[in-house]
Amino acid sequence: MTLLDTARTVRENAYAPYSNFKVGAALKAASGKVYAGCNVENVAYPEGTCAEAGAIAAMVAGGDTEIAELFVIADSPKPVSPCGGCRQKIAEFAKGDVIVTLATTDGTTLQTTVAALLPGSFDADYMSKV
């Protein structure tokens, strides 16, 4: 199963009763394992979980900590980009040159990189003591 197939399938499991905006994400870890996540809304909107964050959590729970590729799909007029918080989460586990494919359910895709999604990302180098 491809990352597209995995993301498309998990998207159907999204819990989005408030926005009806279902998102699926699938990532391949450096180990080659594939992990998936879907958005999970909550009536208290800020308490929801994005699909990308769910896939990253599944990856970490599975014992992996490096993203090798990421695919995100939603039923939208153009490929949907991860929110700012998810961009930071992705950058925590992926090198800047990692390919991120954004897609619509009708087949439109856009490929980008982690660095293009979050230029100037806040990383562990800022936490080093001088």
PDB file of C-alpha atoms in Angstrom:
ATOM      1  CA  MET A   1       0.000   0.000   0.000  1.00  0.00           C
ATOM      2  CA  THR A   2       1.368   3.440  -0.946  1.00  0.00           C
ATOM      3  CA  LEU A   3       1.442   6.485   1.315  1.00  0.00           C
ATOM      4  CA  LEU A   4      -1.405   7.889  -0.800  1.00  0.00           C
ATOM      5  CA  ASP A   5      -3.507   4.755  -0.241  1.00  0.00           C
ATOM      6  CA  THR A   6      -2.755   4.744   3.476  1.00  0.00           C
ATOM      7  CA  ALA A   7      -3.585   8.458   3.891  1.00  0.00           C
ATOM      8  CA  ARG A   8      -6.757   8.128   1.823  1.00  0.00           C
ATOM      9  CA  THR A   9      -7.921   5.128   3.865  1.00  0.00           C
ATOM     10  CA  VAL A  10      -7.198   6.626   7.299  1.00  0.00           C
ATOM     11  CA  ARG A  11      -8.862   9.898   6.245  1.00  0.00           C
ATOM     12  CA  GLU A  12     -12.161   8.035   6.162  1.00  0.00           C
ATOM     13  CA  ASN A  13     -11.754   7.349   9.910  1.00  0.00           C
ATOM     14  CA  ALA A  14     -11.397  11.041  10.782  1.00  0.00           C
ATOM     15  CA  TYR A  15     -13.698  12.306  13.490  1.00  0.00           C
ATOM     16  CA  ALA A  16     -14.860  15.653  12.108  1.00  0.00           C
ATOM     17  CA  PRO A  17     -18.501  16.173  13.120  1.00  0.00           C
ATOM     18  CA  TYR A  18     -18.093  19.943  13.544  1.00  0.00           C
ATOM     19  CA  SER A  19     -16.157  21.009  10.460  1.00  0.00           C
ATOM     20  CA  ASN A  20     -16.805  17.982   8.217  1.00  0.00           C
ATOM     21  CA  PHE A  21     -13.206  18.535   7.035  1.00  0.00           C
ATOM     22  CA  LYS A  22     -11.542  15.131   7.124  1.00  0.00           C
ATOM     23  CA  VAL A  23      -7.762  14.935   6.788  1.00  0.00           C
ATOM     24  CA  GLY A  24      -5.539  11.884   6.521  1.00  0.00           C
ATOM     25  CA  ALA A  25      -1.772  11.703   6.891  1.00  0.00           C
ATOM     26  CA  ALA A  26       0.677   8.883   6.292  1.00  0.00           C
ATOM     27  CA  LEU A  27       4.389   8.954   6.846  1.00  0.00           C
ATOM     28  CA  LYS A  28       7.246   6.632   6.155  1.00  0.00           C
ATOM     29  CA  ALA A  29       9.804   6.470   8.935  1.00  0.00           C
ATOM     30  CA  ALA A  30      13.512   6.076   8.239  1.00  0.00           C
ATOM     31  CA  SER A  31      13.057   2.424   9.278  1.00  0.00           C
ATOM     32  CA  GLY A  32      10.663   1.947   6.353  1.00  0.00           C
ATOM     33  CA  LYS A  33       7.605   1.465   8.571  1.00  0.00           C
ATOM     34  CA  VAL A  34       4.472   3.400   7.633  1.00  0.00           C
ATOM     35  CA  TYR A  35       2.366   5.232  10.210  1.00  0.00           C
ATOM     36  CA  ALA A  36      -0.963   6.994   9.735  1.00  0.00           C
ATOM     37  CA  GLY A  37      -3.147   9.538  11.490  1.00  0.00           C
ATOM     38  CA  CYS A  38      -6.432  11.353  10.955  1.00  0.00           C
ATOM     39  CA  ASN A  39      -7.844  14.505  12.453  1.00  0.00           C
ATOM     40  CA  VAL A  40      -9.925  14.126  15.597  1.00  0.00           C
ATOM     41  CA  GLU A  41     -12.115  17.095  16.491  1.00  0.00           C
ATOM     42  CA  ASN A  42     -13.540  18.068  19.834  1.00  0.00           C
ATOM     43  CA  VAL A  43     -16.465  20.348  20.551  1.00  0.00           C
ATOM     44  CA  ALA A  44     -13.886  22.586  22.269  1.00  0.00           C
ATOM     45  CA  TYR A  45     -12.147  23.291  18.923  1.00  0.00           C
ATOM     46  CA  PRO A  46      -8.593  23.955  20.151  1.00  0.00           C
ATOM     47  CA  GLU A  47      -8.574  20.532  21.791  1.00  0.00           C
ATOM     48  CA  GLY A  48      -8.632  18.593  18.504  1.00  0.00           C
ATOM     49  CA  THR A  49      -5.738  16.699  16.975  1.00  0.00           C
ATOM     50  CA  CYS A  50      -4.456  17.168  13.441  1.00  0.00           C
ATOM     51  CA  ALA A  51      -3.843  14.191  11.153  1.00  0.00           C
ATOM     52  CA  GLU A  52      -0.131  14.983  10.912  1.00  0.00           C
ATOM     53  CA  ALA A  53       0.216  15.078  14.702  1.00  0.00           C
ATOM     54  CA  GLY A  54      -1.618  11.752  14.947  1.00  0.00           C
ATOM     55  CA  ALA A  55       0.725  10.117  12.441  1.00  0.00           C
ATOM     56  CA  ILE A  56       3.766  11.482  14.287  1.00  0.00           C
ATOM     57  CA  ALA A  57       2.408  10.212  17.612  1.00  0.00           C
ATOM     58  CA  ALA A  58       1.842   6.769  16.085  1.00  0.00           C
ATOM     59  CA  MET A  59       5.413   6.810  14.743  1.00  0.00           C
ATOM     60  CA  VAL A  60       6.910   7.660  18.125  1.00  0.00           C
ATOM     61  CA  ALA A  61       4.676   5.075  19.842  1.00  0.00           C
ATOM     62  CA  GLY A  62       5.951   2.559  17.274  1.00  0.00           C
ATOM     63  CA  GLY A  63       9.539   3.244  18.285  1.00  0.00           C
ATOM     64  CA  ASP A  64      10.624   5.435  15.358  1.00  0.00           C
ATOM     65  CA  THR A  65      11.755   9.054  15.519  1.00  0.00           C
ATOM     66  CA  GLU A  66      12.687  10.074  11.974  1.00  0.00           C
ATOM     67  CA  ILE A  67      10.315  10.909   9.119  1.00  0.00           C
ATOM     68  CA  ALA A  68      11.607   9.961   5.659  1.00  0.00           C
ATOM     69  CA  GLU A  69       8.493  11.033   3.690  1.00  0.00           C
ATOM     70  CA  LEU A  70       5.060  12.483   4.456  1.00  0.00           C
ATOM     71  CA  PHE A  71       1.731  12.506   2.592  1.00  0.00           C
ATOM     72  CA  VAL A  72      -1.336  14.577   3.582  1.00  0.00           C
ATOM     73  CA  ILE A  73      -4.745  14.412   1.888  1.00  0.00           C
ATOM     74  CA  ALA A  74      -8.010  16.318   2.316  1.00  0.00           C
ATOM     75  CA  ASP A  75     -11.185  16.997   0.364  1.00  0.00           C
ATOM     76  CA  SER A  76     -10.360  20.572  -0.534  1.00  0.00           C
ATOM     77  CA  PRO A  77     -10.180  22.662  -3.716  1.00  0.00           C
ATOM     78  CA  LYS A  78      -6.368  22.735  -3.541  1.00  0.00           C
ATOM     79  CA  PRO A  79      -3.788  20.668  -1.659  1.00  0.00           C
ATOM     80  CA  VAL A  80      -4.057  21.460   2.043  1.00  0.00           C
ATOM     81  CA  SER A  81      -0.948  22.552   3.892  1.00  0.00           C
ATOM     82  CA  PRO A  82      -0.194  21.526   7.493  1.00  0.00           C
ATOM     83  CA  CYS A  83      -1.001  24.125  10.140  1.00  0.00           C
ATOM     84  CA  GLY A  84       1.838  26.008  11.809  1.00  0.00           C
ATOM     85  CA  GLY A  85       1.894  23.738  14.851  1.00  0.00           C
ATOM     86  CA  CYS A  86       2.122  20.636  12.687  1.00  0.00           C
ATOM     87  CA  ARG A  87       4.877  22.206  10.592  1.00  0.00           C
ATOM     88  CA  GLN A  88       6.915  22.568  13.773  1.00  0.00           C
ATOM     89  CA  LYS A  89       6.103  18.996  14.818  1.00  0.00           C
ATOM     90  CA  ILE A  90       7.126  17.700  11.382  1.00  0.00           C
ATOM     91  CA  ALA A  91      10.388  19.682  11.523  1.00  0.00           C
ATOM     92  CA  GLU A  92      11.176  18.058  14.886  1.00  0.00           C
ATOM     93  CA  PHE A  93      11.311  14.627  13.240  1.00  0.00           C
ATOM     94  CA  ALA A  94      12.298  15.333   9.620  1.00  0.00           C
ATOM     95  CA  LYS A  95      15.295  16.824   7.865  1.00  0.00           C
ATOM     96  CA  GLY A  96      14.675  19.903   5.738  1.00  0.00           C
ATOM     97  CA  ASP A  97      14.952  18.023   2.441  1.00  0.00           C
ATOM     98  CA  VAL A  98      12.264  15.465   3.304  1.00  0.00           C
ATOM     99  CA  ILE A  99       9.525  15.403   0.656  1.00  0.00           C
ATOM    100  CA  VAL A 100       6.011  16.320   1.766  1.00  0.00           C
ATOM    101  CA  THR A 101       3.212  15.581  -0.685  1.00  0.00           C
ATOM    102  CA  LEU A 102      -0.024  17.491  -0.220  1.00  0.00           C
ATOM    103  CA  ALA A 103      -3.086  16.191  -2.065  1.00  0.00           C
ATOM    104  CA  THR A 104      -6.776  16.606  -2.682  1.00  0.00           C
ATOM    105  CA  THR A 105      -9.193  13.704  -2.869  1.00  0.00           C
ATOM    106  CA  ASP A 106      -9.726  14.444  -6.573  1.00  0.00           C
ATOM    107  CA  GLY A 107      -6.065  13.752  -7.365  1.00  0.00           C
ATOM    108  CA  THR A 108      -4.373  17.149  -7.382  1.00  0.00           C
ATOM    109  CA  THR A 109      -0.971  16.982  -5.686  1.00  0.00           C
ATOM    110  CA  LEU A 110       1.748  19.399  -4.678  1.00  0.00           C
ATOM    111  CA  GLN A 111       5.198  18.278  -3.593  1.00  0.00           C
ATOM    112  CA  THR A 112       7.267  20.422  -1.284  1.00  0.00           C
ATOM    113  CA  THR A 113       9.879  19.961   1.418  1.00  0.00           C
ATOM    114  CA  VAL A 114       9.903  20.372   5.158  1.00  0.00           C
ATOM    115  CA  ALA A 115      12.287  23.354   4.825  1.00  0.00           C
ATOM    116  CA  ALA A 116       9.944  25.052   2.341  1.00  0.00           C
ATOM    117  CA  LEU A 117       6.990  24.541   4.701  1.00  0.00           C
ATOM    118  CA  LEU A 118       8.852  25.975   7.688  1.00  0.00           C
ATOM    119  CA  PRO A 119      11.830  28.144   6.787  1.00  0.00           C
ATOM    120  CA  GLY A 120      13.844  29.268   9.780  1.00  0.00           C
ATOM    121  CA  SER A 121      12.361  26.566  11.993  1.00  0.00           C
ATOM    122  CA  PHE A 122      13.002  26.610  15.710  1.00  0.00           C
ATOM    123  CA  ASP A 123      15.266  23.620  16.390  1.00  0.00           C
ATOM    124  CA  ALA A 124      17.405  22.053  19.095  1.00  0.00           C
ATOM    125  CA  ASP A 125      20.356  24.341  18.227  1.00  0.00           C
ATOM    126  CA  TYR A 126      18.485  27.155  19.982  1.00  0.00           C
ATOM    127  CA  MET A 127      18.465  25.098  23.150  1.00  0.00           C
ATOM    128  CA  SER A 128      22.258  24.652  23.272  1.00  0.00           C
ATOM    129  CA  LYS A 129      24.064  26.512  25.996  1.00  0.00           C
ATOM    130  CA  VAL A 130      26.614  29.064  24.854  1.00  0.00           C
TER     131      VAL A 130
END
